[in-house]
Short mmCIF file of C-alpha atoms and ligand atoms in Angstrom, two decimals:
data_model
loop_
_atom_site.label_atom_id
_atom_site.label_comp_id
_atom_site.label_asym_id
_atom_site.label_seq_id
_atom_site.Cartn_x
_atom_site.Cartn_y
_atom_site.Cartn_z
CA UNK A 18 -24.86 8.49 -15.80
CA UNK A 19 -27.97 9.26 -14.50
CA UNK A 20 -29.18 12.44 -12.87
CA UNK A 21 -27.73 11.69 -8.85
CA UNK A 22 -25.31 8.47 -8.52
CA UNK A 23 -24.20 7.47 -4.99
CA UNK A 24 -20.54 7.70 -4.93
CA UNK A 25 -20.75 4.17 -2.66
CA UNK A 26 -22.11 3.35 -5.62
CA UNK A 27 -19.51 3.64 -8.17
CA UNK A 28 -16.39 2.68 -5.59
CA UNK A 29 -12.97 4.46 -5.43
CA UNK A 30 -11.70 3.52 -9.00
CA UNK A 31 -14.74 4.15 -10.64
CA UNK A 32 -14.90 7.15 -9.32
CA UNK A 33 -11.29 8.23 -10.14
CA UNK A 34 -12.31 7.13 -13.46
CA UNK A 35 -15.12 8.90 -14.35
CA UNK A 36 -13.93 11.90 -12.94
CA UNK A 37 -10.77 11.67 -15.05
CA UNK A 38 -11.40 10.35 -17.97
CA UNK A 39 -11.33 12.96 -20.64
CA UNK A 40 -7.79 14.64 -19.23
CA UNK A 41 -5.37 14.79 -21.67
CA UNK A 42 -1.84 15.50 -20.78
CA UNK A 43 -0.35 18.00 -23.38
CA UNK A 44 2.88 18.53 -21.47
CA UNK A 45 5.81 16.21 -23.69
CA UNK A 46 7.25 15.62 -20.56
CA UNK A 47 4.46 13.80 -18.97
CA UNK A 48 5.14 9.80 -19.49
CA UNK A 49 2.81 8.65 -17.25
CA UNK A 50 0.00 10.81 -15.66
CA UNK A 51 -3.30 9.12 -13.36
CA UNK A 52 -3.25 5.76 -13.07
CA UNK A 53 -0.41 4.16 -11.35
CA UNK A 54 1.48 4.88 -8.09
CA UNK A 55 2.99 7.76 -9.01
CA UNK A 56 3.48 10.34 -11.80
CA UNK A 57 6.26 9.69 -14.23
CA UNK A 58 7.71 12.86 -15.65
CA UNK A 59 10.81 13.15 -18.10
CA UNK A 60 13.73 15.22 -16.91
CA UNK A 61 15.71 14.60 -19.75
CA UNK A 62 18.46 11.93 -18.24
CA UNK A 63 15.69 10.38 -15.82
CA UNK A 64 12.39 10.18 -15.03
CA UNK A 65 11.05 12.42 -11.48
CA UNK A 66 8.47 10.51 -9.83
CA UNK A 67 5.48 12.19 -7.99
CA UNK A 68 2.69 10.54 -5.55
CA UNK A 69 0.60 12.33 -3.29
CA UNK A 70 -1.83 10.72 -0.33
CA UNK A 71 -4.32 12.10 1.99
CA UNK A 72 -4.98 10.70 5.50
CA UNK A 73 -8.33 11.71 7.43
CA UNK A 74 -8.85 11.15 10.74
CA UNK A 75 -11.83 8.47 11.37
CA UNK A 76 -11.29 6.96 8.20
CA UNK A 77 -7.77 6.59 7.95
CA UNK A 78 -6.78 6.84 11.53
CA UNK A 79 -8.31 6.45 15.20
CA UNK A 80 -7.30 8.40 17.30
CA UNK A 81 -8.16 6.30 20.16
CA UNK A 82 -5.49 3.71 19.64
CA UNK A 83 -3.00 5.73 17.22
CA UNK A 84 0.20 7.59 18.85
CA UNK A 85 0.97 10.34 17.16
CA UNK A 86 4.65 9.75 16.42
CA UNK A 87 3.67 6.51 15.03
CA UNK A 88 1.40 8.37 12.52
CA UNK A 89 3.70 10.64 11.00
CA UNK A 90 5.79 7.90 10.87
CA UNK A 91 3.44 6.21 8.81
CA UNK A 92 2.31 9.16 6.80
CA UNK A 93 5.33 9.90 5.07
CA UNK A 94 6.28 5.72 4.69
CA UNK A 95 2.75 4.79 2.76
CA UNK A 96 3.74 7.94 0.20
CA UNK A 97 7.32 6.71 -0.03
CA UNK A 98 6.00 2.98 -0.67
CA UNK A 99 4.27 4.54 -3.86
CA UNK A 100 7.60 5.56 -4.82
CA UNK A 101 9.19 2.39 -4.63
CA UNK A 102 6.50 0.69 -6.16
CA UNK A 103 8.12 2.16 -9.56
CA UNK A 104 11.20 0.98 -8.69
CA UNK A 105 12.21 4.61 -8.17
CA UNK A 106 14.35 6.51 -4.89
CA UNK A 107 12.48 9.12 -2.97
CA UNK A 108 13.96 12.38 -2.67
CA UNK A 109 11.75 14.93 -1.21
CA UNK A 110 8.43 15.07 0.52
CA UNK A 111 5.97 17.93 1.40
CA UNK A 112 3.72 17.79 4.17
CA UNK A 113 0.18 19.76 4.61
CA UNK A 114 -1.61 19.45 7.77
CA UNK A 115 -5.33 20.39 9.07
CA UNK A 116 -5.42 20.29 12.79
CA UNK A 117 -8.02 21.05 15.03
CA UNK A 118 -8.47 22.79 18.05
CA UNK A 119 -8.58 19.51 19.73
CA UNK A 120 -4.56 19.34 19.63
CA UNK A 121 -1.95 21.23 21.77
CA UNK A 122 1.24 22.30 20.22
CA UNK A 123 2.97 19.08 22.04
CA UNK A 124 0.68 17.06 20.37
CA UNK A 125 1.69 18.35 16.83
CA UNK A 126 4.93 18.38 17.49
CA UNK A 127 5.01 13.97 18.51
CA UNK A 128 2.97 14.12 14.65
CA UNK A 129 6.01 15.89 13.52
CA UNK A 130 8.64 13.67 15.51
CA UNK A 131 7.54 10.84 13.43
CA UNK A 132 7.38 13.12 10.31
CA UNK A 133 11.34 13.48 10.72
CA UNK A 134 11.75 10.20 12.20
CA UNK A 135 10.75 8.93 8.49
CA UNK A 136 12.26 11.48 6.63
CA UNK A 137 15.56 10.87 8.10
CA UNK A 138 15.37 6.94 8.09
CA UNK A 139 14.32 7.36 3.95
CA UNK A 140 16.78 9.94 3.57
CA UNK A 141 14.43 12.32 1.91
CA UNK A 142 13.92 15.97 2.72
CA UNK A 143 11.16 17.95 4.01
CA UNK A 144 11.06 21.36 2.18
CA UNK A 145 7.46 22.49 2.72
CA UNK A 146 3.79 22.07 2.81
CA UNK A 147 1.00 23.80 4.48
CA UNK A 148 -1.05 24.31 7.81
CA UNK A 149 -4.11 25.23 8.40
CA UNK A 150 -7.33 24.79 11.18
CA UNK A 151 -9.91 21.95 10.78
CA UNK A 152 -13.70 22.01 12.06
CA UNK A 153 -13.77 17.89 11.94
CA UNK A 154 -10.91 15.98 12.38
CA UNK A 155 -7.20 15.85 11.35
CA UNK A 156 -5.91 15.73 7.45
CA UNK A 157 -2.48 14.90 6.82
CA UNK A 158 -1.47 15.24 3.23
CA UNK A 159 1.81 13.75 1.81
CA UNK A 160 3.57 14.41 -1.31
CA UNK A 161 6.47 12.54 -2.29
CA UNK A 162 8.98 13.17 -5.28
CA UNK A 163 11.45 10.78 -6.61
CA UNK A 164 13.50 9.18 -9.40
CA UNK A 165 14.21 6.69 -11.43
CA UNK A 166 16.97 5.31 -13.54
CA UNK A 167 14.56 5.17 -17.69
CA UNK A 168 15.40 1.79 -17.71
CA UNK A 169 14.84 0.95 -14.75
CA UNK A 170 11.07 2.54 -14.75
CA UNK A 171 8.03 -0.16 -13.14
CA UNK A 172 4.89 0.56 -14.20
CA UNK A 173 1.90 -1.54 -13.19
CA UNK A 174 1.20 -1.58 -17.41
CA UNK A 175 4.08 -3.86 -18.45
CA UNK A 176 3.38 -7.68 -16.93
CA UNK A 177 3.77 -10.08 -19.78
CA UNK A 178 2.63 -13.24 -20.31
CA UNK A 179 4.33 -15.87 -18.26
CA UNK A 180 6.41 -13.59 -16.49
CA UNK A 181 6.56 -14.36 -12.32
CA UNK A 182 4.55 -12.66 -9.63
CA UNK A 183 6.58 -11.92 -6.31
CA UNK A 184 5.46 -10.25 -2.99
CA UNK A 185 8.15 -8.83 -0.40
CA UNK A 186 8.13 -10.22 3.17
CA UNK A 187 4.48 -11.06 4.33
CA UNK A 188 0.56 -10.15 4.53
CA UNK A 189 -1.87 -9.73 6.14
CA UNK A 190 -0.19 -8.96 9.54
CA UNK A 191 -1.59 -5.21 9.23
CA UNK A 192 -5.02 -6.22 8.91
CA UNK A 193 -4.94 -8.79 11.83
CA UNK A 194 -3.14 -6.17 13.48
CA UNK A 195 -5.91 -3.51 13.35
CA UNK A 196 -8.58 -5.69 14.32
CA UNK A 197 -6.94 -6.61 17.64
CA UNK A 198 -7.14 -2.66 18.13
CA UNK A 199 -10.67 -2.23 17.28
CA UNK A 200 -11.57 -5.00 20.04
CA UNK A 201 -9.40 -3.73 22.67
CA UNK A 202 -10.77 -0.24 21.59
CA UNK A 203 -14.33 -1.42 22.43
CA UNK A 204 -13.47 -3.80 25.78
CA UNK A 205 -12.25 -0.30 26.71
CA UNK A 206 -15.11 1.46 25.74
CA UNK A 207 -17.48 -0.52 27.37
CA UNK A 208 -15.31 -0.89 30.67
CA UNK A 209 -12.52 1.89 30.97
CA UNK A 210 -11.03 0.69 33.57
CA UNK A 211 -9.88 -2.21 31.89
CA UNK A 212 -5.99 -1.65 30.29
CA UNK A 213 -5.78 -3.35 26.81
CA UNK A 214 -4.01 -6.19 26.72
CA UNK A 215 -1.69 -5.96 23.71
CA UNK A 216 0.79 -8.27 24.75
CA UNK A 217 2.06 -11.38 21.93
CA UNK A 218 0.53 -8.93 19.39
CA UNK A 219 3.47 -6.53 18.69
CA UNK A 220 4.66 -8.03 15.48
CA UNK A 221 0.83 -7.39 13.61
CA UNK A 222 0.53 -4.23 15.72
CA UNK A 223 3.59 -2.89 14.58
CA UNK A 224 2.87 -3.80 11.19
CA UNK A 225 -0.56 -1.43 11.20
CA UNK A 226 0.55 1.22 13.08
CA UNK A 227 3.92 1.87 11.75
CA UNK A 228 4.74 0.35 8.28
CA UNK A 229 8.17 0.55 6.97
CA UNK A 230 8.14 1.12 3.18
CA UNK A 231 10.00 -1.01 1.23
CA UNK A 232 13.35 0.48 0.56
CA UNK A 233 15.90 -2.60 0.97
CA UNK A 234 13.49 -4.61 -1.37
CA UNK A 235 14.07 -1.65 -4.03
CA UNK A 236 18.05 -2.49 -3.25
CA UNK A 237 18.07 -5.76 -3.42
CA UNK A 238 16.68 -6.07 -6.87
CA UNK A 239 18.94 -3.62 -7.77
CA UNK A 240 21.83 -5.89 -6.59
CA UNK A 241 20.52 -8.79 -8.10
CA UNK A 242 20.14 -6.88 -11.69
CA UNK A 243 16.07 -7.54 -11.73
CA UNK A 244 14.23 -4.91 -12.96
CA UNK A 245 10.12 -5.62 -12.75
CA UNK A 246 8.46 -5.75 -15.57
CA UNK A 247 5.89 -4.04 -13.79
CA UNK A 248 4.85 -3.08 -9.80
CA UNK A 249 2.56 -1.98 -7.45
CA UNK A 250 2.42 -1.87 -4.04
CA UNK A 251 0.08 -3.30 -1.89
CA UNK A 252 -2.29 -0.98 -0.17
CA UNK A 253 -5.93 -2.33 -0.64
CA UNK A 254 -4.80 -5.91 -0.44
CA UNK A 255 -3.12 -8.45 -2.63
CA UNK A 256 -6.26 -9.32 -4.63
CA UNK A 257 -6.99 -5.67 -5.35
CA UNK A 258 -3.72 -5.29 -5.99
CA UNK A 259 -2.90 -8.21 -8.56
CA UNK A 260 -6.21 -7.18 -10.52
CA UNK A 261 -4.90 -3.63 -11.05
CA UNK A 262 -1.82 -5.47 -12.34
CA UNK A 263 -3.83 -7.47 -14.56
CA UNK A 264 -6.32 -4.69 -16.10
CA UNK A 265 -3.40 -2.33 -16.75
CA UNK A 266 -0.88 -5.13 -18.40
CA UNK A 267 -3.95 -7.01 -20.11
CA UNK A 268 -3.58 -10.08 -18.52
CA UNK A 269 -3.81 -12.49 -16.21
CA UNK A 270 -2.92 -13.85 -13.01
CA UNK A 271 -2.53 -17.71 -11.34
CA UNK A 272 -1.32 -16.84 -7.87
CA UNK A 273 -0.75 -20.31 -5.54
CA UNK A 274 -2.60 -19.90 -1.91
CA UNK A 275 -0.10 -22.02 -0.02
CA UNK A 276 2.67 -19.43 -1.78
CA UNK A 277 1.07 -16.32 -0.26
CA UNK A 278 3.78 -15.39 2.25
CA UNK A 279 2.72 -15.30 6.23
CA UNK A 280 4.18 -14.35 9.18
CA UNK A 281 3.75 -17.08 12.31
CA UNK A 282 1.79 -14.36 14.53
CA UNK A 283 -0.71 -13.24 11.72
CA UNK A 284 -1.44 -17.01 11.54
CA UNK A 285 -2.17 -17.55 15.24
CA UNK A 286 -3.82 -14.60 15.34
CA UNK A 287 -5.84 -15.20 12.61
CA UNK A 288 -7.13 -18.39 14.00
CA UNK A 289 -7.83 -16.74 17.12
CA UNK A 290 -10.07 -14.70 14.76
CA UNK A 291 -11.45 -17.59 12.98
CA UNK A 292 -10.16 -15.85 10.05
CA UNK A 293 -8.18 -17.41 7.41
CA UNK A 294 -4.79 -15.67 6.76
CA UNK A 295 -4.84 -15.83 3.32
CA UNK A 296 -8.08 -13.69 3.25
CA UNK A 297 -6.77 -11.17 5.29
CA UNK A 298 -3.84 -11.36 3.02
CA UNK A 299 -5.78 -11.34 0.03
CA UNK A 300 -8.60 -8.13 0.94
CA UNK A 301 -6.95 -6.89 4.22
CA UNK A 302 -4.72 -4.25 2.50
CA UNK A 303 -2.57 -1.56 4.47
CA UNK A 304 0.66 -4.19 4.72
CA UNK A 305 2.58 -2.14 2.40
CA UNK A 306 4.36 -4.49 1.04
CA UNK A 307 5.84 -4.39 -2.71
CA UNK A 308 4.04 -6.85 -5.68
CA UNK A 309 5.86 -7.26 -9.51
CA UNK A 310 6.37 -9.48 -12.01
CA UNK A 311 9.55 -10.69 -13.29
CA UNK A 312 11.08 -12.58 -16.19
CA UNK A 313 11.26 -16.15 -16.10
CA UNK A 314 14.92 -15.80 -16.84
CA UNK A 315 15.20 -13.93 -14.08
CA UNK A 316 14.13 -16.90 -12.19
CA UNK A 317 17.48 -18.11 -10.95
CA UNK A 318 18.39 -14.88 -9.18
CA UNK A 319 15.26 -14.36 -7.58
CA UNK A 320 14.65 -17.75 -5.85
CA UNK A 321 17.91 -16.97 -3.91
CA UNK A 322 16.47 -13.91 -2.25
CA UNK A 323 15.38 -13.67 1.21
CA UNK A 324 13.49 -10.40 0.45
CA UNK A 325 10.44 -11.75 -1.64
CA UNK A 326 8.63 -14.94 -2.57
CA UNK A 327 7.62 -16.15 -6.14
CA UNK A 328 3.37 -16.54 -5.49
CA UNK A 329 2.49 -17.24 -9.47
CA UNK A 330 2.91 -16.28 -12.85
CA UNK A 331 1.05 -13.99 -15.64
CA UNK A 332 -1.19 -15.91 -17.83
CA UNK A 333 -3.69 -14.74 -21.02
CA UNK A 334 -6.02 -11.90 -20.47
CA UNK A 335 -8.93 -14.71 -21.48
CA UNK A 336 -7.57 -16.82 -18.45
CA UNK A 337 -8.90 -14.38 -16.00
CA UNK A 338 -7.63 -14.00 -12.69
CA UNK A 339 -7.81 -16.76 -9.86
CA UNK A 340 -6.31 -17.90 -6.97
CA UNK A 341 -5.28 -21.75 -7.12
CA UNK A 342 -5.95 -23.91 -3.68
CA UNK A 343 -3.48 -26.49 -2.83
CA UNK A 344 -6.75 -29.10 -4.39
CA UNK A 345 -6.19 -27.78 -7.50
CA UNK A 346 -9.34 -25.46 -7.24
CA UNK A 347 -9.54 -22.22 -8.94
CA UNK A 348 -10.98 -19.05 -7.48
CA UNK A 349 -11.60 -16.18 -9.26
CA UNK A 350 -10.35 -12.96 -7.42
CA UNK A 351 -12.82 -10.19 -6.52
CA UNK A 352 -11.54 -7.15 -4.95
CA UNK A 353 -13.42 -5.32 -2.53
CA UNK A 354 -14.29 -1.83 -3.54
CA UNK A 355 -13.36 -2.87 -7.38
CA UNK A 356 -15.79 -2.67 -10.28
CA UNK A 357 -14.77 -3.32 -13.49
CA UNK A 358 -13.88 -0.39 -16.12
P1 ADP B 430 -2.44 4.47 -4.62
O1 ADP B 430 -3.31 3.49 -3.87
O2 ADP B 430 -1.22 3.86 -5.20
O3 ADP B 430 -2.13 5.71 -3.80
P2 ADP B 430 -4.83 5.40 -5.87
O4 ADP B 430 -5.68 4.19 -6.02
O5 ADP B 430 -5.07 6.31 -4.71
O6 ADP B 430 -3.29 4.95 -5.87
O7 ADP B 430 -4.90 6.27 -7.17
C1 ADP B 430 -4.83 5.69 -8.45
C2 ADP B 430 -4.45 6.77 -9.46
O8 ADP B 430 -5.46 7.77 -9.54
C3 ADP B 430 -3.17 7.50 -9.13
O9 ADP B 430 -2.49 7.75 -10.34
C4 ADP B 430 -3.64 8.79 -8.51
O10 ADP B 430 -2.70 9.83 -8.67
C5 ADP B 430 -4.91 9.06 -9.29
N1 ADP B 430 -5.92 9.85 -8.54
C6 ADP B 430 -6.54 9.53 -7.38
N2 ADP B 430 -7.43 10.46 -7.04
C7 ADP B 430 -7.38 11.42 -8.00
C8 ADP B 430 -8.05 12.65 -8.21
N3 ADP B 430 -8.98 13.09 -7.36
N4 ADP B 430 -7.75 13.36 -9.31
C9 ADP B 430 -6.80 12.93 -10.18
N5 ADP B 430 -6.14 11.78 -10.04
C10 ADP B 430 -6.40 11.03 -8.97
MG1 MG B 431 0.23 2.53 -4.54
#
């Protein structure tokens, strides 16, 4: 590299990548290290799962439109969703805050009723983290331990060729969902007197501001005897998402447009937009939902659930990876933010 590179420049998995790429792991234990959702480490009769995320106020979160329960909420969901993106169970979580001045105790403590609001709903436990001040905004840092059955073990590296891609319930709703707050955010900026009108949009809202990680989708493929051949879920948006799949399992992916699940309200409020929803489904990101691959012999089982949809299958790496529209055309994916390693 040369002598100064812009970090805009390189985007976030470049970055991670350059700045990573000569560790070794020397530990026996360590199965999996950087590189997929979480950690995989052996514990001798199962594997312990680790993930750890960082929120920042102003780029993660506005404060202007985000209640503070609803953030811890969400904090401690988007860790456990990296959890259950390996097929694992969360167990435990810490929690390490930066606050600034800005915030009175009561303000903390309605972070921290959503904190326990999520722990208790997951049924993981909080046993520590740290506080400290902040001279900018707030930092909420989440780290979330787990486990996993060895055989049961989905990591983003095993897709095989004409195996099935699935997504769990439906996209884009998050995305749609924070745009209607950024334009009520600036009708109210410009006129304060003016109330935002939220109303009709509580579904995509909801689905932004307080995502529910994906534990009865982790269930039901337990019930149904599927284990992925490999997972991720879906925080940058399903193309990102399906090209990390791709580069990691050296392959490809065909994924159908008109298969890309929607909810009715991301829809209408996507046209309201003049947005399509597949593109919000495709770069939006945040919906937290869970993507994986599965046998085709699996197929049976899988079309009866009510939990995920089949979207496409796993081609050649030489394939590439498009999108197919209902006309038959084919449209290569190209995440935002991605450059290729
Ligand atoms: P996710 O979106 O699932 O949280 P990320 O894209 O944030 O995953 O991270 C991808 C991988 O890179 C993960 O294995 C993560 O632990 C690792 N990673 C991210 N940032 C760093 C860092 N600064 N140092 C070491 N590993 C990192
Ligand atoms: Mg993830």
């Amino acid at each position: 590299m040369s002598d100064r590179t812009e970090i805009s420049e390189l985007g976030e998995f470049e970055l991670i990548h350059q700045l990573t790429k000569d560790v070794k792991t020397t530990q026996p234990s360590t199965v999996q290290g950087i590189g997929d959702d979480a950690a995989v480490i052996d514990r001798g009769d199962h594997y312990e799962l680790v993930s750890t995320d960082l929120l920042l106020e102003g780029v993660h979160f506005d404060m202007s439109y985000t209640p503070l329960k609803h953030l811890g909420y969400k904090a401690i969901s988007v860790n456990l969703s990296d959890i259950f993106a390996m097929n694992g169970t969360p167990t435990h979580v810490t929690v390490s805050l930066a606050i600034s001045s800005r915030f009175p105790y009561e303000a903390v403590n309605e972070l921290y009723d959503g904190i326990k609001a999520a722990c208790e709903r997951f049924g993981v436990d909080l046993v520590g983290g740290d506080t400290t001040s902040s001279i900018t905004g707030m930092m909420i840092s989440v780290t979330a331990i787990g486990r996993v059955a060895k055989e049961k073990l989905a990591l983003r590296s095993g897709a095989k060729e004409n195996d099935l891609i699935c997504v769990s319930g439906d996209l884009g709703g998050a995305y749609i969902g924070l745009q209607i707050l950024e334009r009520e955010k600036m009708v109210w900026k410009d006129n304060p007197e003016i109330q935002p009108d939220l109303e009709g949009f509580d579904y995509v809202i909801e689905r932004f501001l307080k995502p529910e990680a994906r534990a009865d989708v982790i269930e039901e493929l337990g019930k149904l005897g599927i284990t992925p051949t490999s997972m991720i879920d879906i925080s940058d948006g399903l193309g990102s998402e399906l090209l990390h799949i791709a580069r990691q399992s050296q392959c490809g992916v065909r994924v159908y447009e008109e298969k890309i699940p929607l909810d009715a309200s991301t829809i209408t409020q996507c046209q309201e937009f003049k947005m399509e929803p597949s593109v919000c489904a495709l770069s939006g990101g945040e919906d937290y939902e869970l993507l994986f691959t599965i046998p085709q012999s699996d197929f049976e089982a899988a079309s009866k659930s009510e939990f995920f949809s089949i979207i496409g299958h796993i081609t050649d790496a030489a394939s590439g990876s498009a999108i197919v529209y209902p006309q038959g055309e084919e449209i290569q994916i190209k995440a935002q933010g991605w450059k290729s390693i």
